[in-house]
């Protein structure tokens, strides 16, 4: 089958179209004929092997899985012996491995029925980013109706879902982004948009009950200065910690400080599960959120999609059609 392949770590130039065997699903896995695959920062990290700490999971000298990709949407082609929720022909979406290919496998526990109103490309833009936003606001952030929520990185993949979800949960939402993306963040439903190039959200004039910091770089002190006295800051991702650890130093520092201050400082690592996907499906079918899909690329242009993502040009999400 056709697939995007990389034999070493590096920039998008390491990706090329090749042929690999169709994978065999394990007993708890589903083989999916891929209709589309999502493009997200996690794929970039695995492609580059950065931060280096991540290579303990990705592979020390080269990628453990030579075919990149996590998000997918497509049609069930075969199921493992213990799979009970899906059958051949079902349309599904979720998270698997090596999804930049014509076929990919995914654990049954990370799949759900594809929302009927979405195309494969739209559905593939949901799983990792939307589940991360949902877990950051809900289980971790404990958002409540009427709260003031600040989303740092509101124009990105996770942030564009976080703005929509926070509004759906009844919060008053402020999004932080660059000048050229302000109209996009407004279109997501943000009540206020801050251009970080000209305005400092931590200048002490405004305070928020909940801050979701996505791949940002503000210090813990600046986050605390923008919170209400009993507010919560949730940190996920982060590109400011250098090539060794990424943003983990800041996240672990927040956890260490939190017991000694009145505000709640926390972090989490998102994990795609069926329950959250089904929650998102209900919100999508109700029209409360929609995938902010900016553009699609054919499989043989996956490298270009990753280049666009790395350049910071994307508003919302990209997907690769197979």
PDB file of N, CA, C and O in Angstrom, residues 219-286:
ATOM      1  N   UNK A 219       5.876  32.698  31.603  1.00  0.00           N
ATOM      2  CA  UNK A 219       6.360  32.179  32.877  1.00  0.00           C
ATOM      3  C   UNK A 219       5.182  31.870  33.789  1.00  0.00           C
ATOM      4  O   UNK A 219       4.070  32.384  33.605  1.00  0.00           O
ATOM      5  N   UNK A 220       5.426  31.045  34.791  1.00  0.00           N
ATOM      6  CA  UNK A 220       4.391  30.734  35.762  1.00  0.00           C
ATOM      7  C   UNK A 220       3.941  32.007  36.476  1.00  0.00           C
ATOM      8  O   UNK A 220       2.750  32.197  36.756  1.00  0.00           O
ATOM      9  N   UNK A 221       4.871  32.920  36.752  1.00  0.00           N
ATOM     10  CA  UNK A 221       4.523  34.173  37.416  1.00  0.00           C
ATOM     11  C   UNK A 221       3.551  34.997  36.575  1.00  0.00           C
ATOM     12  O   UNK A 221       2.611  35.604  37.107  1.00  0.00           O
ATOM     13  N   UNK A 222       3.767  35.027  35.256  1.00  0.00           N
ATOM     14  CA  UNK A 222       2.863  35.793  34.382  1.00  0.00           C
ATOM     15  C   UNK A 222       1.487  35.142  34.336  1.00  0.00           C
ATOM     16  O   UNK A 222       0.470  35.842  34.343  1.00  0.00           O
ATOM     17  N   UNK A 223       1.426  33.825  34.276  1.00  0.00           N
ATOM     18  CA  UNK A 223       0.131  33.157  34.301  1.00  0.00           C
ATOM     19  C   UNK A 223      -0.608  33.460  35.591  1.00  0.00           C
ATOM     20  O   UNK A 223      -1.811  33.768  35.593  1.00  0.00           O
ATOM     21  N   UNK A 224       0.087  33.404  36.699  1.00  0.00           N
ATOM     22  CA  UNK A 224      -0.543  33.682  37.992  1.00  0.00           C
ATOM     23  C   UNK A 224      -1.048  35.117  38.042  1.00  0.00           C
ATOM     24  O   UNK A 224      -2.110  35.391  38.617  1.00  0.00           O
ATOM     25  N   UNK A 225      -0.296  36.038  37.452  1.00  0.00           N
ATOM     26  CA  UNK A 225      -0.713  37.438  37.455  1.00  0.00           C
ATOM     27  C   UNK A 225      -1.980  37.696  36.668  1.00  0.00           C
ATOM     28  O   UNK A 225      -2.663  38.693  36.896  1.00  0.00           O
ATOM     29  N   UNK A 226      -2.302  36.801  35.726  1.00  0.00           N
ATOM     30  CA  UNK A 226      -3.516  36.955  34.925  1.00  0.00           C
ATOM     31  C   UNK A 226      -4.702  36.196  35.494  1.00  0.00           C
ATOM     32  O   UNK A 226      -5.812  36.291  34.979  1.00  0.00           O
ATOM     33  N   UNK A 227      -4.462  35.405  36.551  1.00  0.00           N
ATOM     34  CA  UNK A 227      -5.535  34.626  37.167  1.00  0.00           C
ATOM     35  C   UNK A 227      -6.233  35.414  38.267  1.00  0.00           C
ATOM     36  O   UNK A 227      -5.655  36.317  38.890  1.00  0.00           O
ATOM     37  N   UNK A 228      -7.483  35.038  38.541  1.00  0.00           N
ATOM     38  CA  UNK A 228      -8.156  35.499  39.739  1.00  0.00           C
ATOM     39  C   UNK A 228      -7.470  34.858  40.956  1.00  0.00           C
ATOM     40  O   UNK A 228      -6.700  33.905  40.800  1.00  0.00           O
ATOM     41  N   UNK A 229      -7.731  35.370  42.162  1.00  0.00           N
ATOM     42  CA  UNK A 229      -7.036  34.837  43.343  1.00  0.00           C
ATOM     43  C   UNK A 229      -7.178  33.331  43.534  1.00  0.00           C
ATOM     44  O   UNK A 229      -6.272  32.686  44.078  1.00  0.00           O
ATOM     45  N   UNK A 230      -8.300  32.748  43.103  1.00  0.00           N
ATOM     46  CA  UNK A 230      -8.512  31.310  43.249  1.00  0.00           C
ATOM     47  C   UNK A 230      -8.588  30.619  41.884  1.00  0.00           C
ATOM     48  O   UNK A 230      -9.131  29.512  41.762  1.00  0.00           O
ATOM     49  N   UNK A 231      -8.034  31.248  40.857  1.00  0.00           N
ATOM     50  CA  UNK A 231      -8.146  30.729  39.511  1.00  0.00           C
ATOM     51  C   UNK A 231      -7.260  29.524  39.237  1.00  0.00           C
ATOM     52  O   UNK A 231      -6.408  29.144  40.044  1.00  0.00           O
ATOM     53  N   UNK A 232      -7.468  28.936  38.057  1.00  0.00           N
ATOM     54  CA  UNK A 232      -6.739  27.734  37.641  1.00  0.00           C
ATOM     55  C   UNK A 232      -6.015  27.992  36.329  1.00  0.00           C
ATOM     56  O   UNK A 232      -6.604  28.531  35.378  1.00  0.00           O
ATOM     57  N   UNK A 233      -4.751  27.601  36.259  1.00  0.00           N
ATOM     58  CA  UNK A 233      -3.985  27.632  35.010  1.00  0.00           C
ATOM     59  C   UNK A 233      -3.672  26.199  34.606  1.00  0.00           C
ATOM     60  O   UNK A 233      -3.122  25.428  35.401  1.00  0.00           O
ATOM     61  N   UNK A 234      -4.034  25.842  33.388  1.00  0.00           N
ATOM     62  CA  UNK A 234      -3.789  24.511  32.847  1.00  0.00           C
ATOM     63  C   UNK A 234      -2.782  24.647  31.707  1.00  0.00           C
ATOM     64  O   UNK A 234      -3.023  25.385  30.752  1.00  0.00           O
ATOM     65  N   UNK A 235      -1.670  23.944  31.812  1.00  0.00           N
ATOM     66  CA  UNK A 235      -0.617  24.016  30.800  1.00  0.00           C
ATOM     67  C   UNK A 235      -0.555  22.693  30.062  1.00  0.00           C
ATOM     68  O   UNK A 235      -0.485  21.625  30.672  1.00  0.00           O
ATOM     69  N   UNK A 236      -0.596  22.763  28.741  1.00  0.00           N
ATOM     70  CA  UNK A 236      -0.398  21.556  27.941  1.00  0.00           C
ATOM     71  C   UNK A 236       0.485  21.911  26.754  1.00  0.00           C
ATOM     72  O   UNK A 236       0.409  23.009  26.215  1.00  0.00           O
ATOM     73  N   UNK A 237       1.337  21.003  26.346  1.00  0.00           N
ATOM     74  CA  UNK A 237       2.267  21.306  25.272  1.00  0.00           C
ATOM     75  C   UNK A 237       3.331  22.274  25.746  1.00  0.00           C
ATOM     76  O   UNK A 237       3.625  22.383  26.934  1.00  0.00           O
ATOM     77  N   UNK A 238       3.896  23.000  24.809  1.00  0.00           N
ATOM     78  CA  UNK A 238       4.936  23.971  25.136  1.00  0.00           C
ATOM     79  C   UNK A 238       6.153  23.755  24.277  1.00  0.00           C
ATOM     80  O   UNK A 238       6.681  22.653  24.204  1.00  0.00           O
ATOM     81  N   UNK A 239       6.602  24.811  23.633  1.00  0.00           N
ATOM     82  CA  UNK A 239       7.749  24.721  22.738  1.00  0.00           C
ATOM     83  C   UNK A 239       8.932  25.534  23.250  1.00  0.00           C
ATOM     84  O   UNK A 239       9.905  25.737  22.548  1.00  0.00           O
ATOM     85  N   UNK A 240       8.841  26.015  24.495  1.00  0.00           N
ATOM     86  CA  UNK A 240       9.834  26.982  24.962  1.00  0.00           C
ATOM     87  C   UNK A 240      10.945  26.364  25.799  1.00  0.00           C
ATOM     88  O   UNK A 240      11.797  27.074  26.297  1.00  0.00           O
ATOM     89  N   UNK A 241      10.964  25.070  25.983  1.00  0.00           N
ATOM     90  CA  UNK A 241      11.939  24.471  26.873  1.00  0.00           C
ATOM     91  C   UNK A 241      13.196  23.980  26.195  1.00  0.00           C
ATOM     92  O   UNK A 241      14.004  23.292  26.832  1.00  0.00           O
ATOM     93  N   UNK A 242      13.374  24.292  24.915  1.00  0.00           N
ATOM     94  CA  UNK A 242      14.562  23.836  24.212  1.00  0.00           C
ATOM     95  C   UNK A 242      14.393  22.434  23.664  1.00  0.00           C
ATOM     96  O   UNK A 242      13.366  21.778  23.844  1.00  0.00           O
ATOM     97  N   UNK A 243      15.426  21.948  22.977  1.00  0.00           N
ATOM     98  CA  UNK A 243      15.345  20.660  22.306  1.00  0.00           C
ATOM     99  C   UNK A 243      15.445  19.463  23.237  1.00  0.00           C
ATOM    100  O   UNK A 243      15.132  18.344  22.843  1.00  0.00           O
ATOM    101  N   UNK A 244      15.888  19.676  24.472  1.00  0.00           N
ATOM    102  CA  UNK A 244      16.047  18.549  25.370  1.00  0.00           C
ATOM    103  C   UNK A 244      14.719  18.090  25.967  1.00  0.00           C
ATOM    104  O   UNK A 244      14.344  16.921  25.863  1.00  0.00           O
ATOM    105  N   UNK A 245      13.991  19.001  26.599  1.00  0.00           N
ATOM    106  CA  UNK A 245      12.767  18.618  27.312  1.00  0.00           C
ATOM    107  C   UNK A 245      11.506  19.283  26.796  1.00  0.00           C
ATOM    108  O   UNK A 245      10.411  18.985  27.280  1.00  0.00           O
ATOM    109  N   UNK A 246      11.600  20.207  25.824  1.00  0.00           N
ATOM    110  CA  UNK A 246      10.413  20.926  25.392  1.00  0.00           C
ATOM    111  C   UNK A 246       9.879  21.788  26.519  1.00  0.00           C
ATOM    112  O   UNK A 246      10.640  22.451  27.225  1.00  0.00           O
ATOM    113  N   UNK A 247       8.574  21.778  26.725  1.00  0.00           N
ATOM    114  CA  UNK A 247       7.980  22.611  27.764  1.00  0.00           C
ATOM    115  C   UNK A 247       7.794  21.918  29.089  1.00  0.00           C
ATOM    116  O   UNK A 247       7.140  22.464  29.983  1.00  0.00           O
ATOM    117  N   UNK A 248       8.363  20.732  29.271  1.00  0.00           N
ATOM    118  CA  UNK A 248       8.084  19.959  30.476  1.00  0.00           C
ATOM    119  C   UNK A 248       8.617  20.616  31.751  1.00  0.00           C
ATOM    120  O   UNK A 248       8.021  20.472  32.820  1.00  0.00           O
ATOM    121  N   UNK A 249       9.719  21.359  31.660  1.00  0.00           N
ATOM    122  CA  UNK A 249      10.237  22.021  32.857  1.00  0.00           C
ATOM    123  C   UNK A 249       9.216  22.978  33.446  1.00  0.00           C
ATOM    124  O   UNK A 249       9.008  23.026  34.663  1.00  0.00           O
ATOM    125  N   UNK A 250       8.570  23.752  32.575  1.00  0.00           N
ATOM    126  CA  UNK A 250       7.572  24.717  33.039  1.00  0.00           C
ATOM    127  C   UNK A 250       6.356  24.006  33.623  1.00  0.00           C
ATOM    128  O   UNK A 250       5.804  24.412  34.650  1.00  0.00           O
ATOM    129  N   UNK A 251       5.936  22.927  32.976  1.00  0.00           N
ATOM    130  CA  UNK A 251       4.772  22.196  33.467  1.00  0.00           C
ATOM    131  C   UNK A 251       5.051  21.560  34.830  1.00  0.00           C
ATOM    132  O   UNK A 251       4.221  21.642  35.747  1.00  0.00           O
ATOM    133  N   UNK A 252       6.193  20.934  34.971  1.00  0.00           N
ATOM    134  CA  UNK A 252       6.530  20.310  36.247  1.00  0.00           C
ATOM    135  C   UNK A 252       6.744  21.364  37.327  1.00  0.00           C
ATOM    136  O   UNK A 252       6.414  21.147  38.502  1.00  0.00           O
ATOM    137  N   UNK A 253       7.283  22.517  36.939  1.00  0.00           N
ATOM    138  CA  UNK A 253       7.438  23.609  37.888  1.00  0.00           C
ATOM    139  C   UNK A 253       6.097  24.107  38.404  1.00  0.00           C
ATOM    140  O   UNK A 253       5.958  24.437  39.589  1.00  0.00           O
ATOM    141  N   UNK A 254       5.099  24.161  37.529  1.00  0.00           N
ATOM    142  CA  UNK A 254       3.759  24.572  37.949  1.00  0.00           C
ATOM    143  C   UNK A 254       3.181  23.590  38.957  1.00  0.00           C
ATOM    144  O   UNK A 254       2.594  23.990  39.969  1.00  0.00           O
ATOM    145  N   UNK A 255       3.341  22.295  38.691  1.00  0.00           N
ATOM    146  CA  UNK A 255       2.847  21.286  39.633  1.00  0.00           C
ATOM    147  C   UNK A 255       3.526  21.404  40.988  1.00  0.00           C
ATOM    148  O   UNK A 255       2.886  21.266  42.041  1.00  0.00           O
ATOM    149  N   UNK A 256       4.833  21.659  40.985  1.00  0.00           N
ATOM    150  CA  UNK A 256       5.575  21.752  42.240  1.00  0.00           C
ATOM    151  C   UNK A 256       5.156  22.969  43.059  1.00  0.00           C
ATOM    152  O   UNK A 256       5.117  22.925  44.297  1.00  0.00           O
ATOM    153  N   UNK A 257       4.828  24.066  42.378  1.00  0.00           N
ATOM    154  CA  UNK A 257       4.465  25.300  43.070  1.00  0.00           C
ATOM    155  C   UNK A 257       3.031  25.289  43.568  1.00  0.00           C
ATOM    156  O   UNK A 257       2.712  25.899  44.600  1.00  0.00           O
ATOM    157  N   UNK A 258       2.154  24.611  42.863  1.00  0.00           N
ATOM    158  CA  UNK A 258       0.712  24.697  43.119  1.00  0.00           C
ATOM    159  C   UNK A 258       0.308  24.470  44.579  1.00  0.00           C
ATOM    160  O   UNK A 258      -0.550  25.193  45.097  1.00  0.00           O
ATOM    161  N   UNK A 259       0.864  23.491  45.319  1.00  0.00           N
ATOM    162  CA  UNK A 259       0.422  23.282  46.703  1.00  0.00           C
ATOM    163  C   UNK A 259       0.715  24.451  47.640  1.00  0.00           C
ATOM    164  O   UNK A 259       0.145  24.518  48.738  1.00  0.00           O
ATOM    165  N   UNK A 260       1.570  25.384  47.218  1.00  0.00           N
ATOM    166  CA  UNK A 260       2.016  26.450  48.108  1.00  0.00           C
ATOM    167  C   UNK A 260       1.405  27.814  47.775  1.00  0.00           C
ATOM    168  O   UNK A 260       1.760  28.816  48.397  1.00  0.00           O
ATOM    169  N   UNK A 261       0.498  27.852  46.803  1.00  0.00           N
ATOM    170  CA  UNK A 261      -0.144  29.108  46.419  1.00  0.00           C
ATOM    171  C   UNK A 261      -1.659  28.916  46.392  1.00  0.00           C
ATOM    172  O   UNK A 261      -2.147  27.787  46.274  1.00  0.00           O
ATOM    173  N   UNK A 262      -2.429  30.006  46.513  1.00  0.00           N
ATOM    174  CA  UNK A 262      -3.893  29.869  46.530  1.00  0.00           C
ATOM    175  C   UNK A 262      -4.484  29.483  45.185  1.00  0.00           C
ATOM    176  O   UNK A 262      -5.606  28.963  45.120  1.00  0.00           O
ATOM    177  N   UNK A 263      -3.762  29.754  44.110  1.00  0.00           N
ATOM    178  CA  UNK A 263      -4.242  29.389  42.786  1.00  0.00           C
ATOM    179  C   UNK A 263      -3.872  27.943  42.461  1.00  0.00           C
ATOM    180  O   UNK A 263      -2.966  27.373  43.066  1.00  0.00           O
ATOM    181  N   UNK A 264      -4.595  27.380  41.515  1.00  0.00           N
ATOM    182  CA  UNK A 264      -4.358  25.991  41.120  1.00  0.00           C
ATOM    183  C   UNK A 264      -3.581  25.983  39.809  1.00  0.00           C
ATOM    184  O   UNK A 264      -4.046  26.503  38.795  1.00  0.00           O
ATOM    185  N   UNK A 265      -2.399  25.376  39.832  1.00  0.00           N
ATOM    186  CA  UNK A 265      -1.522  25.306  38.665  1.00  0.00           C
ATOM    187  C   UNK A 265      -1.339  23.840  38.304  1.00  0.00           C
ATOM    188  O   UNK A 265      -0.867  23.054  39.117  1.00  0.00           O
ATOM    189  N   UNK A 266      -1.694  23.479  37.092  1.00  0.00           N
ATOM    190  CA  UNK A 266      -1.671  22.064  36.763  1.00  0.00           C
ATOM    191  C   UNK A 266      -1.339  21.850  35.294  1.00  0.00           C
ATOM    192  O   UNK A 266      -1.242  22.799  34.505  1.00  0.00           O
ATOM    193  N   UNK A 267      -1.159  20.608  34.934  1.00  0.00           N
ATOM    194  CA  UNK A 267      -0.828  20.216  33.569  1.00  0.00           C
ATOM    195  C   UNK A 267      -1.500  18.887  33.266  1.00  0.00           C
ATOM    196  O   UNK A 267      -2.049  18.228  34.155  1.00  0.00           O
ATOM    197  N   UNK A 268      -1.466  18.485  32.024  1.00  0.00           N
ATOM    198  CA  UNK A 268      -1.960  17.166  31.649  1.00  0.00           C
ATOM    199  C   UNK A 268      -1.412  16.826  30.278  1.00  0.00           C
ATOM    200  O   UNK A 268      -0.935  17.699  29.540  1.00  0.00           O
ATOM    201  N   UNK A 269      -1.475  15.555  29.945  1.00  0.00           N
ATOM    202  CA  UNK A 269      -1.123  15.073  28.610  1.00  0.00           C
ATOM    203  C   UNK A 269      -2.368  14.405  28.046  1.00  0.00           C
ATOM    204  O   UNK A 269      -2.893  13.456  28.631  1.00  0.00           O
ATOM    205  N   UNK A 270      -2.872  14.918  26.944  1.00  0.00           N
ATOM    206  CA  UNK A 270      -4.121  14.412  26.378  1.00  0.00           C
ATOM    207  C   UNK A 270      -3.996  12.986  25.881  1.00  0.00           C
ATOM    208  O   UNK A 270      -2.933  12.559  25.414  1.00  0.00           O
ATOM    209  N   UNK A 271      -5.081  12.245  26.001  1.00  0.00           N
ATOM    210  CA  UNK A 271      -5.131  10.862  25.520  1.00  0.00           C
ATOM    211  C   UNK A 271      -6.499  10.620  24.891  1.00  0.00           C
ATOM    212  O   UNK A 271      -7.528  10.854  25.528  1.00  0.00           O
ATOM    213  N   UNK A 272      -6.503  10.191  23.638  1.00  0.00           N
ATOM    214  CA  UNK A 272      -7.761   9.958  22.920  1.00  0.00           C
ATOM    215  C   UNK A 272      -8.408   8.671  23.412  1.00  0.00           C
ATOM    216  O   UNK A 272      -7.774   7.612  23.430  1.00  0.00           O
ATOM    217  N   UNK A 273      -9.671   8.787  23.816  1.00  0.00           N
ATOM    218  CA  UNK A 273     -10.448   7.625  24.252  1.00  0.00           C
ATOM    219  C   UNK A 273     -11.842   7.718  23.663  1.00  0.00           C
ATOM    220  O   UNK A 273     -12.339   8.798  23.336  1.00  0.00           O
ATOM    221  N   UNK A 274     -12.504   6.575  23.582  1.00  0.00           N
ATOM    222  CA  UNK A 274     -13.831   6.515  22.969  1.00  0.00           C
ATOM    223  C   UNK A 274     -14.819   7.444  23.668  1.00  0.00           C
ATOM    224  O   UNK A 274     -15.608   8.127  23.011  1.00  0.00           O
ATOM    225  N   UNK A 275     -14.805   7.488  24.993  1.00  0.00           N
ATOM    226  CA  UNK A 275     -15.778   8.286  25.734  1.00  0.00           C
ATOM    227  C   UNK A 275     -15.724   9.753  25.329  1.00  0.00           C
ATOM    228  O   UNK A 275     -16.768  10.380  25.095  1.00  0.00           O
ATOM    229  N   UNK A 276     -14.505  10.320  25.243  1.00  0.00           N
ATOM    230  CA  UNK A 276     -14.381  11.721  24.845  1.00  0.00           C
ATOM    231  C   UNK A 276     -14.782  11.923  23.394  1.00  0.00           C
ATOM    232  O   UNK A 276     -15.393  12.930  23.045  1.00  0.00           O
ATOM    233  N   UNK A 277     -14.427  10.979  22.518  1.00  0.00           N
ATOM    234  CA  UNK A 277     -14.848  11.094  21.121  1.00  0.00           C
ATOM    235  C   UNK A 277     -16.369  11.101  21.009  1.00  0.00           C
ATOM    236  O   UNK A 277     -16.938  11.875  20.227  1.00  0.00           O
ATOM    237  N   UNK A 278     -17.032  10.284  21.786  1.00  0.00           N
ATOM    238  CA  UNK A 278     -18.495  10.261  21.738  1.00  0.00           C
ATOM    239  C   UNK A 278     -19.088  11.550  22.299  1.00  0.00           C
ATOM    240  O   UNK A 278     -20.119  12.035  21.797  1.00  0.00           O
ATOM    241  N   UNK A 279     -18.455  12.126  23.323  1.00  0.00           N
ATOM    242  CA  UNK A 279     -18.895  13.440  23.816  1.00  0.00           C
ATOM    243  C   UNK A 279     -18.765  14.485  22.717  1.00  0.00           C
ATOM    244  O   UNK A 279     -19.664  15.323  22.517  1.00  0.00           O
ATOM    245  N   UNK A 280     -17.650  14.455  22.006  1.00  0.00           N
ATOM    246  CA  UNK A 280     -17.442  15.404  20.919  1.00  0.00           C
ATOM    247  C   UNK A 280     -18.436  15.190  19.792  1.00  0.00           C
ATOM    248  O   UNK A 280     -18.943  16.160  19.200  1.00  0.00           O
ATOM    249  N   UNK A 281     -18.737  13.932  19.495  1.00  0.00           N
ATOM    250  CA  UNK A 281     -19.718  13.645  18.450  1.00  0.00           C
ATOM    251  C   UNK A 281     -21.059  14.286  18.780  1.00  0.00           C
ATOM    252  O   UNK A 281     -21.717  14.888  17.903  1.00  0.00           O
ATOM    253  N   UNK A 282     -21.481  14.178  20.033  1.00  0.00           N
ATOM    254  CA  UNK A 282     -22.760  14.790  20.430  1.00  0.00           C
ATOM    255  C   UNK A 282     -22.726  16.308  20.243  1.00  0.00           C
ATOM    256  O   UNK A 282     -23.700  16.903  19.770  1.00  0.00           O
ATOM    257  N   UNK A 283     -21.618  16.932  20.599  1.00  0.00           N
ATOM    258  CA  UNK A 283     -21.501  18.379  20.428  1.00  0.00           C
ATOM    259  C   UNK A 283     -21.473  18.766  18.952  1.00  0.00           C
ATOM    260  O   UNK A 283     -22.045  19.781  18.548  1.00  0.00           O
ATOM    261  N   UNK A 284     -20.797  17.949  18.136  1.00  0.00           N
ATOM    262  CA  UNK A 284     -20.741  18.220  16.691  1.00  0.00           C
ATOM    263  C   UNK A 284     -22.120  18.063  16.066  1.00  0.00           C
ATOM    264  O   UNK A 284     -22.574  18.914  15.287  1.00  0.00           O
ATOM    265  N   UNK A 285     -22.806  16.978  16.396  1.00  0.00           N
ATOM    266  CA  UNK A 285     -24.131  16.746  15.811  1.00  0.00           C
ATOM    267  C   UNK A 285     -25.137  17.808  16.253  1.00  0.00           C
ATOM    268  O   UNK A 285     -26.080  18.133  15.523  1.00  0.00           O
ATOM    269  N   UNK A 286     -24.931  18.382  17.448  1.00  0.00           N
ATOM    270  CA  UNK A 286     -25.809  19.449  17.933  1.00  0.00           C
ATOM    271  C   UNK A 286     -25.452  20.807  17.342  1.00  0.00           C
ATOM    272  O   UNK A 286     -26.177  21.791  17.551  1.00  0.00           O
TER     273      UNK A 286
END
